[in-house]
XYZ file of N, CA, C and O in Angstrom:
808
model
N 102.565 64.647 53.038
C 103.976 63.771 53.251
C 103.815 62.780 51.905
O 102.476 62.101 52.084
N 104.270 63.100 51.268
C 104.481 61.700 50.123
C 104.586 60.520 50.781
O 105.545 60.004 51.276
N 104.464 59.638 49.970
C 104.813 57.700 50.004
C 105.989 58.000 50.448
O 106.537 57.466 51.426
N 107.042 58.581 49.411
C 108.452 57.913 49.337
C 108.915 59.025 50.995
O 109.627 58.488 51.448
N 108.157 60.173 50.980
C 108.944 60.745 52.009
C 108.357 60.041 53.493
O 108.992 60.006 54.434
N 107.038 59.519 53.447
C 106.472 59.159 54.828
C 107.433 57.457 54.825
O 108.137 57.489 56.130
N 107.824 57.045 53.762
C 108.947 55.525 54.363
C 110.116 56.302 55.024
O 110.626 55.152 55.461
N 110.460 57.440 54.225
C 111.883 57.749 54.756
C 111.788 57.641 56.102
O 112.607 57.936 56.810
N 110.502 58.783 56.734
C 110.724 59.046 58.167
C 110.591 57.480 58.830
O 111.003 57.835 60.049
N 109.555 56.884 58.320
C 109.389 55.467 59.064
C 110.869 54.579 59.355
O 111.095 54.169 60.058
N 111.480 55.330 58.973
C 112.592 54.420 58.314
C 114.072 54.758 59.492
O 114.802 54.391 60.196
N 113.779 56.324 59.599
C 114.757 56.945 60.017
C 114.244 58.356 60.530
O 114.402 59.619 60.030
N 113.647 58.440 61.930
C 113.095 59.437 62.214
C 113.769 61.153 62.336
O 113.188 62.019 62.857
N 114.984 60.405 62.339
C 115.814 61.853 63.172
C 115.760 62.584 62.219
O 115.835 63.562 62.310
N 115.191 62.330 60.961
C 114.879 63.691 59.889
C 114.106 64.641 60.154
O 113.905 65.753 59.574
N 113.100 64.426 61.189
C 112.152 65.082 61.795
C 112.506 66.168 62.216
O 112.006 67.156 62.737
N 113.523 65.948 63.135
C 114.298 66.835 63.801
C 114.206 68.198 63.531
O 113.642 68.769 64.253
N 115.195 68.768 62.871
C 115.482 69.736 62.172
C 114.056 70.933 61.398
O 113.947 71.759 62.231
N 112.900 69.838 61.213
C 111.731 70.677 60.856
C 110.795 70.719 61.773
O 110.101 71.778 62.069
N 110.943 69.911 62.773
C 110.088 70.262 64.078
C 110.342 71.035 65.119
O 109.767 71.566 65.816
N 111.784 70.847 65.275
C 112.076 70.998 66.536
C 113.274 72.453 66.536
O 113.534 72.885 67.759
N 114.131 72.834 65.484
C 114.886 73.699 65.077
C 114.679 75.190 65.870
O 113.301 75.250 65.891
N 115.411 75.681 66.278
C 117.080 75.482 66.571
C 116.882 74.063 67.594
O 116.563 74.323 68.702
N 117.608 73.066 67.167
C 117.801 71.702 67.941
C 119.046 71.093 67.683
O 119.619 71.195 66.334
N 119.197 69.941 68.718
C 120.062 68.960 68.274
C 119.803 67.914 69.021
O 119.236 67.675 70.057
N 120.428 66.620 68.375
C 120.233 65.595 69.070
C 120.971 65.199 70.227
O 122.544 65.050 69.821
N 120.922 65.035 71.133
C 121.783 65.145 72.510
C 121.635 63.745 73.714
O 120.838 63.131 72.901
N 121.903 64.071 74.626
C 121.883 62.818 75.766
C 122.160 61.637 75.280
O 123.142 61.010 74.439
N 121.371 60.349 75.732
C 121.286 59.111 75.815
C 121.201 58.724 73.859
O 122.322 57.992 73.663
N 120.481 59.752 73.392
C 120.498 59.218 71.994
C 121.873 59.344 71.242
O 122.346 58.594 70.612
N 122.637 60.821 71.307
C 123.608 60.943 71.100
C 125.137 60.230 71.070
O 125.857 59.431 70.748
N 124.616 59.428 72.451
C 125.843 58.624 73.062
C 125.617 57.252 72.387
O 126.559 56.817 72.257
N 124.285 56.895 72.107
C 124.347 55.664 70.803
C 124.653 56.005 69.774
O 125.598 54.967 69.307
N 124.749 57.187 69.059
C 125.162 57.513 67.518
C 127.051 57.633 68.211
O 127.473 57.032 67.003
N 127.557 58.111 69.232
C 128.935 57.973 69.146
C 129.429 56.732 69.805
O 130.546 56.646 69.935
N 128.560 55.590 69.772
C 129.018 54.560 70.255
C 129.361 54.179 71.596
O 130.586 53.837 72.240
N 128.890 55.324 72.870
C 129.582 55.490 74.120
C 128.905 54.133 75.017
O 129.129 54.099 76.000
N 127.946 53.792 74.020
C 126.772 52.598 74.827
C 126.168 51.650 74.021
O 126.136 51.834 72.642
N 125.837 50.483 74.520
C 125.399 49.161 73.757
C 123.596 49.752 74.010
O 123.076 48.888 73.644
N 123.245 50.066 74.791
C 122.305 50.368 75.348
C 121.307 50.779 74.229
O 121.724 52.015 74.103
N 120.178 50.482 73.963
C 119.267 50.689 73.044
C 117.998 51.695 73.935
O 117.470 51.110 74.442
N 117.517 52.848 73.457
C 116.293 53.427 74.026
C 115.724 53.921 72.845
O 115.920 54.183 71.841
N 113.906 53.824 73.319
C 113.401 53.525 72.340
C 113.021 55.345 71.958
O 112.124 55.661 70.960
N 113.287 56.113 72.629
C 112.801 57.467 72.458
C 114.078 58.308 71.546
O 115.158 57.786 71.697
N 113.929 59.274 71.020
C 114.669 60.145 70.424
C 115.069 61.685 71.425
O 114.179 62.339 71.458
N 116.442 61.893 72.204
C 116.673 62.799 72.887
C 116.389 63.924 72.309
O 117.691 63.938 71.370
N 116.153 64.933 72.124
C 116.252 66.055 71.518
C 116.637 67.396 72.537
O 115.524 67.676 73.199
N 117.376 68.230 72.587
C 117.676 69.632 72.876
C 117.249 70.748 72.171
O 117.713 70.659 70.807
N 116.136 71.516 72.425
C 115.669 72.438 71.446
C 115.467 73.970 72.232
O 115.333 73.871 73.335
N 115.976 74.807 71.351
C 115.574 75.942 71.998
C 113.946 76.896 71.797
O 113.507 78.024 72.128
N 113.312 75.817 71.157
C 111.796 76.214 71.270
C 111.419 75.863 72.646
O 111.583 75.024 73.539
N 110.071 76.938 72.514
C 109.274 76.302 73.977
C 108.815 75.246 74.181
O 108.334 74.844 73.388
N 109.343 74.339 75.336
C 108.745 72.779 75.276
C 107.322 72.568 76.548
O 107.433 72.882 77.660
N 106.456 72.249 75.942
C 105.119 72.111 76.615
C 105.171 71.004 76.988
O 104.580 70.278 78.207
N 105.083 70.113 75.976
C 105.357 68.399 76.208
C 106.193 67.951 76.127
O 107.138 67.987 75.388
N 107.345 67.208 77.131
C 108.300 66.539 77.073
C 108.606 65.250 76.420
O 109.753 65.408 75.868
N 107.382 64.793 76.451
C 107.284 63.369 75.575
C 106.096 63.913 74.361
O 105.177 63.563 74.525
N 106.798 63.519 72.976
C 105.680 63.669 71.800
C 106.357 63.008 70.908
O 106.940 62.461 70.625
N 105.055 62.273 70.461
C 104.927 61.099 69.557
C 104.400 61.912 67.941
O 103.527 62.674 67.994
N 105.589 61.882 67.187
C 105.500 62.083 65.895
C 105.681 61.422 64.443
O 106.718 60.521 64.853
N 104.578 61.224 63.943
C 104.880 60.066 62.857
C 105.214 58.606 63.193
O 106.142 58.219 62.862
N 104.835 58.256 64.397
C 104.760 56.836 64.980
C 106.518 57.060 66.269
O 107.185 56.000 66.256
N 106.858 58.167 65.785
C 108.512 57.921 66.857
C 108.174 58.868 68.093
O 107.476 59.856 68.213
N 108.626 58.171 68.986
C 108.892 58.975 70.536
C 109.817 60.276 70.551
O 111.146 59.773 70.459
N 109.628 61.114 70.881
C 110.800 62.003 70.983
C 110.895 62.950 72.284
O 109.715 63.101 73.203
N 111.806 63.079 72.827
C 111.601 63.600 74.646
C 112.516 64.887 74.164
O 113.953 64.974 73.232
N 111.921 65.977 74.987
C 112.678 67.086 74.659
C 112.968 67.746 75.960
O 112.459 67.479 76.623
N 114.189 68.496 75.636
C 114.362 69.567 76.848
C 114.938 70.618 76.427
O 115.620 71.015 74.925
N 114.408 71.802 77.092
C 114.533 72.970 76.758
C 115.869 73.688 76.802
O 116.620 73.164 77.683
N 116.488 74.430 76.336
C 117.757 74.763 76.280
C 118.586 76.208 75.287
O 117.311 76.460 74.557
N 118.533 77.006 76.303
C 118.966 78.703 75.739
C 119.884 77.857 74.070
O 120.772 77.799 74.103
N 118.739 78.913 73.578
C 119.619 78.920 72.178
C 121.092 79.324 72.046
O 122.087 79.099 71.395
N 121.549 80.313 72.869
C 122.927 80.825 73.031
C 123.681 79.798 73.220
O 125.616 79.598 73.234
N 123.674 78.697 74.077
C 124.216 77.385 74.384
C 124.307 76.390 73.609
O 124.384 75.037 74.140
N 123.732 76.353 72.359
C 123.973 75.537 71.111
C 125.064 75.890 70.687
O 125.601 76.235 69.913
N 126.007 75.038 71.105
C 127.787 74.712 70.751
C 127.997 73.146 70.599
O 127.524 72.245 71.402
N 129.409 72.883 70.189
C 129.673 71.673 70.348
C 128.845 70.460 69.173
O 128.612 69.768 69.893
N 128.218 71.357 68.178
C 127.097 70.039 67.214
C 127.296 70.082 66.303
O 128.318 71.087 65.333
N 127.171 68.957 65.476
C 128.116 68.441 64.223
C 126.926 68.017 63.449
O 125.473 67.435 63.922
N 126.372 68.332 62.093
C 125.676 67.766 61.481
C 126.044 66.693 60.810
O 127.162 66.284 60.295
N 125.013 65.382 60.734
C 125.348 64.461 60.191
C 124.081 63.789 59.282
O 123.136 64.360 59.359
N 124.700 63.196 58.419
C 123.764 63.130 56.959
C 122.646 62.132 57.402
O 123.364 61.110 57.452
N 121.106 62.108 57.162
C 120.125 61.160 57.415
C 119.374 61.178 56.115
O 119.030 62.291 56.113
N 119.786 60.465 55.095
C 119.473 60.618 53.572
C 119.328 61.642 53.340
O 120.582 61.648 53.393
N 118.738 62.486 52.854
C 118.859 64.074 52.479
C 118.999 64.941 53.394
O 118.817 65.780 52.695
N 118.678 64.781 54.550
C 118.707 65.467 55.843
C 119.858 66.073 56.054
O 120.112 64.941 56.866
N 120.371 67.198 56.732
C 121.741 67.384 58.015
C 120.911 67.718 58.880
O 119.745 68.143 59.175
N 121.087 66.479 59.802
C 120.473 66.569 61.143
C 121.585 67.270 62.481
O 122.779 65.928 62.602
N 121.852 67.956 63.198
C 122.509 68.393 64.083
C 122.569 67.312 65.253
O 121.355 66.851 65.822
N 123.714 66.708 65.854
C 124.003 66.106 66.867
C 125.060 66.624 67.493
O 126.028 66.948 66.948
N 124.823 66.450 69.174
C 125.933 67.121 69.439
C 127.260 65.744 69.755
O 127.269 65.012 69.675
N 128.450 67.014 69.484
C 129.706 66.178 69.430
C 129.951 65.267 70.390
O 129.216 65.152 71.532
N 130.805 64.166 70.570
C 131.151 63.318 71.560
C 131.325 64.218 72.844
O 130.902 63.511 73.992
N 132.408 65.261 72.612
C 132.505 65.790 73.917
C 131.362 66.895 74.738
O 131.259 66.651 75.805
N 130.390 67.159 73.575
C 129.302 67.645 74.011
C 128.355 66.843 74.951
O 127.749 67.060 75.718
N 128.407 65.591 74.211
C 127.227 64.689 74.743
C 128.168 64.358 76.123
O 126.881 64.054 76.994
N 128.858 64.199 76.371
C 129.335 63.838 77.508
C 128.995 64.840 78.807
O 128.774 64.640 79.926
N 129.316 65.981 78.346
C 129.043 67.262 79.323
C 127.678 67.297 79.191
O 127.455 67.544 80.378
N 126.744 67.488 78.093
C 125.204 67.545 78.534
C 125.015 66.664 79.548
O 124.066 67.009 80.626
N 125.393 65.275 79.841
C 124.803 64.251 80.688
C 125.092 64.446 82.238
O 125.026 63.556 82.673
N 126.348 64.865 82.423
C 127.114 65.354 83.362
C 126.381 66.301 84.005
O 125.885 66.600 85.139
N 125.953 67.338 83.220
C 124.694 68.779 83.400
C 123.689 68.403 84.019
O 123.160 68.558 84.712
N 122.763 67.101 83.400
C 121.721 66.664 84.059
C 121.867 64.950 83.289
O 121.032 64.679 82.599
N 122.002 64.441 84.089
C 122.021 62.751 84.295
C 120.783 62.029 83.652
O 120.655 61.279 83.158
N 119.952 62.537 83.896
C 118.731 62.382 83.874
C 118.198 61.906 81.958
O 118.107 60.802 81.351
N 119.286 63.380 81.165
C 118.989 63.030 79.723
C 119.648 61.700 79.532
O 119.919 61.200 78.233
N 121.014 61.191 80.042
C 121.760 60.301 79.560
C 121.585 59.038 80.631
O 122.437 57.999 80.140
N 120.218 58.853 80.683
C 119.778 57.529 81.214
C 119.756 57.167 82.631
O 119.756 56.066 83.238
N 120.135 58.380 83.411
C 120.968 57.990 85.227
C 122.231 58.079 85.189
O 122.608 57.651 84.116
N 122.813 58.181 86.442
C 124.168 58.703 86.475
C 124.862 57.423 86.493
O 125.987 57.708 85.925
N 124.592 56.404 87.020
C 125.241 55.139 86.424
C 125.221 54.996 85.313
O 126.430 54.552 84.231
N 124.446 55.030 83.886
C 124.706 54.823 82.614
C 125.348 56.131 82.278
O 126.581 55.705 81.154
N 125.278 57.097 82.880
C 126.687 58.390 82.400
C 128.164 57.909 82.704
O 128.758 58.116 81.792
N 127.650 57.171 83.747
C 129.368 56.780 84.077
C 129.581 55.880 83.312
O 131.159 55.895 82.501
N 128.776 54.572 82.736
C 129.506 53.685 81.648
C 130.020 54.776 80.376
O 130.703 54.058 79.709
N 128.770 55.619 80.048
C 129.661 55.815 78.865
C 131.162 57.088 78.878
O 131.301 57.208 77.686
N 130.982 57.722 80.260
C 132.135 58.416 79.868
C 133.206 57.236 80.054
O 134.450 57.679 79.721
N 133.210 56.371 80.979
C 134.293 55.132 80.893
C 134.600 55.078 79.414
O 135.687 55.026 79.115
N 133.823 54.369 78.569
C 133.776 54.429 77.026
C 134.864 55.835 76.392
O 135.540 55.590 75.555
N 134.397 56.689 76.994
C 134.832 57.696 76.276
C 136.384 57.992 76.712
O 137.107 58.653 75.546
N 136.500 57.597 77.960
C 137.942 57.679 78.019
C 138.791 57.081 77.466
O 139.952 57.149 77.339
N 138.468 56.165 76.434
C 138.933 54.877 76.021
C 139.194 55.378 74.513
O 139.991 55.021 73.834
N 138.349 56.333 73.840
C 138.685 56.770 72.937
C 139.748 57.628 72.438
O 140.332 57.938 72.802
N 140.193 57.546 71.118
C 141.156 57.941 70.434
C 141.091 59.334 69.918
O 142.258 60.579 70.080
N 139.771 60.043 70.323
C 139.273 61.208 69.914
C 138.985 61.919 71.222
O 138.522 63.136 71.498
N 139.331 61.349 72.476
C 139.134 61.681 73.904
C 140.251 63.221 73.848
O 141.157 63.299 73.376
N 139.440 64.344 74.867
C 140.030 65.734 74.433
C 139.446 66.022 75.884
O 138.443 66.855 76.059
N 140.354 65.796 76.844
C 140.056 66.719 78.192
C 139.977 68.156 78.040
O 138.875 69.091 78.792
N 140.707 68.709 77.508
C 140.964 70.314 77.262
C 139.224 70.804 77.000
O 138.473 71.934 77.127
N 138.958 69.575 75.721
C 137.545 70.162 75.435
C 136.497 70.102 75.960
O 135.402 70.714 76.152
N 136.699 69.015 76.947
C 135.379 69.128 78.447
C 135.499 70.123 79.158
O 134.563 70.506 79.166
N 136.590 70.431 79.111
C 136.501 71.545 80.607
C 136.403 73.039 79.642
O 135.336 73.724 80.237
N 136.553 72.956 78.295
C 135.920 74.220 77.566
C 134.553 74.377 77.470
O 134.026 75.117 77.578
N 134.041 73.328 77.332
C 132.167 73.129 77.284
C 131.804 73.318 78.263
O 130.963 74.068 78.809
N 132.561 72.882 79.485
C 131.746 72.907 80.640
C 131.656 74.339 81.228
O 130.821 75.113 81.704
N 133.207 74.833 81.069
C 133.149 76.775 81.047
C 131.797 77.357 80.509
O 131.172 77.676 81.208
N 131.630 76.879 79.531
C 130.882 77.667 78.115
C 129.097 77.240 78.929
O 128.560 78.161 79.006
N 129.201 75.818 79.460
C 127.468 75.797 80.030
C 127.625 76.635 81.186
O 126.119 76.783 81.346
N 128.214 76.521 81.898
C 128.218 77.423 83.007
C 127.456 76.806 84.606
O 126.576 77.610 85.033
N 127.745 75.373 84.455
C 126.920 74.516 85.589
C 127.861 74.121 86.616
O 128.528 73.034 85.625
N 128.642 74.801 87.377
C 129.442 74.456 88.273
C 129.219 72.725 88.557
O 130.590 72.146 89.330
N 128.216 72.320 88.714
C 127.679 70.872 89.098
C 128.464 70.039 88.038
O 128.763 69.017 88.724
N 128.331 70.292 86.699
C 129.788 69.753 85.916
C 130.892 69.222 86.363
O 131.383 67.899 86.437
N 131.386 70.371 86.705
C 132.774 69.860 87.028
C 132.764 68.751 88.597
O 134.077 67.942 88.543
N 131.853 69.123 89.104
C 131.892 68.291 90.505
C 132.225 66.531 90.415
O 132.643 66.058 90.414
N 130.582 66.625 89.020
C 130.440 65.224 88.641
C 131.454 64.699 87.841
O 131.953 63.442 88.064
N 132.104 65.873 87.102
C 132.952 64.916 86.008
C 134.585 64.594 86.932
O 134.757 63.394 86.699
N 134.836 65.678 87.823
C 135.914 65.364 88.436
C 135.671 63.923 89.523
O 136.876 63.286 89.898
N 134.741 63.614 89.830
C 134.503 62.633 90.764
C 134.705 61.224 90.310
O 135.334 60.548 90.623
N 134.384 61.254 88.873
C 134.078 60.002 88.398
C 135.827 60.171 87.884
O 136.115 59.044 87.466
N 136.320 61.109 87.235
C 137.607 61.297 86.323
C 138.918 60.523 87.372
O 139.378 59.920 87.175
N 138.500 60.819 88.401
C 139.542 60.520 89.705
C 140.137 59.047 90.039
O 140.609 58.336 90.274
N 138.383 58.563 89.094
C 138.585 57.140 89.730
C 139.000 55.955 88.678
O 138.839 54.768 88.445
N 139.697 56.775 87.587
C 140.341 56.093 86.782
C 141.481 56.645 86.469
O 141.749 57.519 86.557
N 142.673 55.420 86.269
C 144.176 55.275 86.229
C 144.181 56.799 85.045
O 145.736 57.692 85.332
N 143.678 56.848 84.021
C 144.105 57.630 83.366
C 143.080 58.934 83.212
O 143.137 59.516 82.343
N 142.765 59.029 84.388
C 141.516 60.327 84.612
C 142.362 61.243 85.417
O 141.831 62.283 85.860
N 143.672 61.315 85.990
C 144.037 61.890 86.931
C 144.292 63.420 86.472
O 143.758 64.303 87.098
N 144.769 63.701 85.151
C 144.878 65.098 84.402
C 143.467 65.712 84.367
O 143.010 67.110 84.668
N 142.376 65.063 83.974
C 141.273 65.661 83.929
C 140.436 65.676 85.075
O 140.010 67.056 85.304
N 140.559 64.837 86.464
C 140.383 65.533 87.738
C 140.932 66.475 88.095
O 140.364 67.568 88.904
N 142.382 67.067 87.566
C 142.803 68.101 88.470
C 142.528 69.569 87.723
O 142.357 70.134 88.048
N 142.132 69.255 86.505
C 141.844 70.185 85.543
C 140.073 70.676 85.970
O 139.839 72.021 86.351
N 139.498 69.644 86.740
C 138.447 69.940 86.965
C 138.307 70.777 88.241
O 137.647 71.463 88.729
N 139.012 70.294 89.341
C 139.472 70.914 90.851
C 139.313 72.552 90.560
O 138.685 73.128 91.360
N 140.195 72.870 89.492
C 140.432 74.279 89.064
C 139.104 74.952 89.168
O 139.247 76.428 89.162
N 138.011 74.562 88.981
C 136.917 75.132 88.779
C 136.197 75.099 89.657
O 134.548 75.229 89.080
N 136.164 74.215 90.340
C 135.158 73.807 91.564
C 134.009 75.018 92.380
O 135.051 76.157 92.698
N 133.047 75.334 91.875
C 132.500 76.126 92.442
C 131.631 75.707 94.340
O 131.990 74.883 94.654
N 131.532 76.978 94.746
C 130.797 76.910 96.243
C 130.057 76.168 96.489
O 128.925 75.856 95.275
N 129.169 75.343 97.767
C 127.795 74.837 97.993
C 128.118 73.149 97.442
O 128.769 72.633 96.666
N 126.903 72.578 97.695
C 127.039 71.009 97.492
C 125.874 70.618 95.955
O 125.019 71.632 96.109
N 125.958 69.902 95.684
C 125.291 69.462 94.450
C 125.404 68.034 94.716
O 126.009 67.239 95.265
N 124.040 67.292 93.545
C 123.965 66.187 94.219
C 124.868 65.448 92.695
O 124.297 65.907 91.681
N 124.931 64.264 93.057
C 125.772 63.392 92.246
C 124.571 63.261 90.990
O 124.850 63.218 89.760
N 123.222 62.768 91.404
C 122.247 62.545 90.678
C 121.169 63.263 91.430
O 120.546 62.918 92.355
N 120.489 64.302 90.739
C 119.447 65.081 91.268
C 118.481 64.163 91.798
O 117.469 64.589 91.894
N 118.314 62.961 90.614
C 116.792 62.263 90.768
C 117.388 61.397 92.349
O 116.594 60.620 92.759
N 118.532 61.218 92.995
C 118.705 60.604 93.973
C 118.787 61.240 95.168
O 119.456 62.428 95.296
N 118.537 60.616 96.504
C 119.030 61.467 97.709
C 120.376 61.604 97.901
O 120.982 60.573 98.050
N 120.897 62.650 97.923
C 122.232 62.779 98.670
C 122.494 62.452 99.836
O 122.747 63.570 101.006
N 123.177 61.361 100.378
C 122.739 61.102 101.842
C 124.316 61.160 102.526
O 124.466 61.948 103.233
N 125.568 60.908 101.598
C 126.923 61.436 102.139
C 127.600 62.274 101.453
O 127.134 62.090 100.162
N 128.457 63.032 101.941
C 128.760 64.153 101.381
C 130.400 63.693 101.184
O 131.354 63.297 101.748
N 130.980 64.148 99.568
C 131.869 63.876 99.352
C 132.871 65.476 99.320
O 132.869 66.099 98.251
N 133.416 65.729 100.447
C 133.768 66.924 100.402
C 134.930 67.454 99.501
O 134.393 68.700 99.028
N 135.535 66.632 99.153
C 136.874 67.010 98.148
C 135.964 67.643 96.751
O 136.297 68.518 96.339
N 135.018 66.956 96.422
C 133.906 67.309 95.434
C 132.728 68.254 95.664
O 132.005 68.508 94.461
N 132.631 68.431 96.904
C 131.623 69.040 97.213
C 130.236 68.601 96.741
O 129.287 68.912 95.987
N 130.042 67.326 96.586
C 129.164 66.482 96.037
C 128.178 65.770 97.385
O 128.884 65.019 98.008
N 127.077 65.516 97.047
C 126.400 64.508 97.744
C 125.532 63.388 96.868
O 125.274 63.718 96.212
N 126.322 61.925 97.347
C 126.178 60.813 96.942
C 125.025 59.735 97.724
O 125.087 60.219 98.727
N 124.535 59.324 97.070
C 123.350 58.326 96.956
C 124.048 57.513 98.011
O 125.521 56.567 97.663
N 123.051 56.329 98.961
C 123.546 55.248 99.558
C 124.118 54.322 98.775
O 123.485 54.090 97.714
N 125.264 53.940 98.987
C 125.584 52.499 98.479
C 126.331 53.270 96.680
O 126.691 52.163 95.836
N 126.332 54.164 96.620
C 127.111 54.582 95.794
C 128.745 54.255 95.733
O 129.506 54.443 96.704
N 128.877 53.639 94.399
C 130.179 53.154 94.765
C 131.327 54.057 94.844
O 131.229 54.756 94.005
N 132.630 53.829 95.391
C 133.462 54.330 95.617
C 134.720 54.367 94.162
O 135.823 54.833 94.083
N 134.533 53.086 93.576
C 135.352 52.621 92.926
C 134.298 52.493 91.231
O 133.340 52.098 91.368
N 135.216 53.033 90.112
C 134.315 52.596 88.800
C 135.223 51.767 88.352
O 136.343 52.389 87.442
N 134.890 50.431 87.572
C 135.735 50.084 87.107
C 135.887 50.317 85.451
O 135.131 50.914 84.875
N 136.984 50.529 85.103
C 137.432 50.940 83.760
C 136.949 50.166 82.794
O 136.254 49.134 83.010
């Protein structure tokens, strides 16, 4: 790598993603930052990749990457963004939300995901139908349970909540797989942790 290229990488490690991890896209909490869903800054760059992942955290050229394997057939809802002279795939704002409800850990935990979702609901490009479309394509019933659970807590989330109800699957899911679900919210077939707020401030 020549000096100029090396300087460019140090300035913006996103340009490494297509070369190192393709087929892949930047997603989760990193995409949430990109789309201004959060003001929180994370040190790592979160990448969804169809490559086999042996090490989930890798340091390359001084940048820390967190990786999650994804079926290549489920790479959709992705846009290219120019970083210097490199096109880098990043999940669009709707796919970013759905990915984080699919796996809250990649969004920094369920509370941070809820905060990002609150920001999404205020956006001019919010698209409830697109969220449902993406969730159907992803094929994880827990997404509708988590999404509907939070949507109904916002005054302008009623329509989205009703859409999620139409897609509820059997069985119970955890609101956050990383936490014990002590209480059951029967409407959404969700197990929620102790102290989980029943209200979310818009």
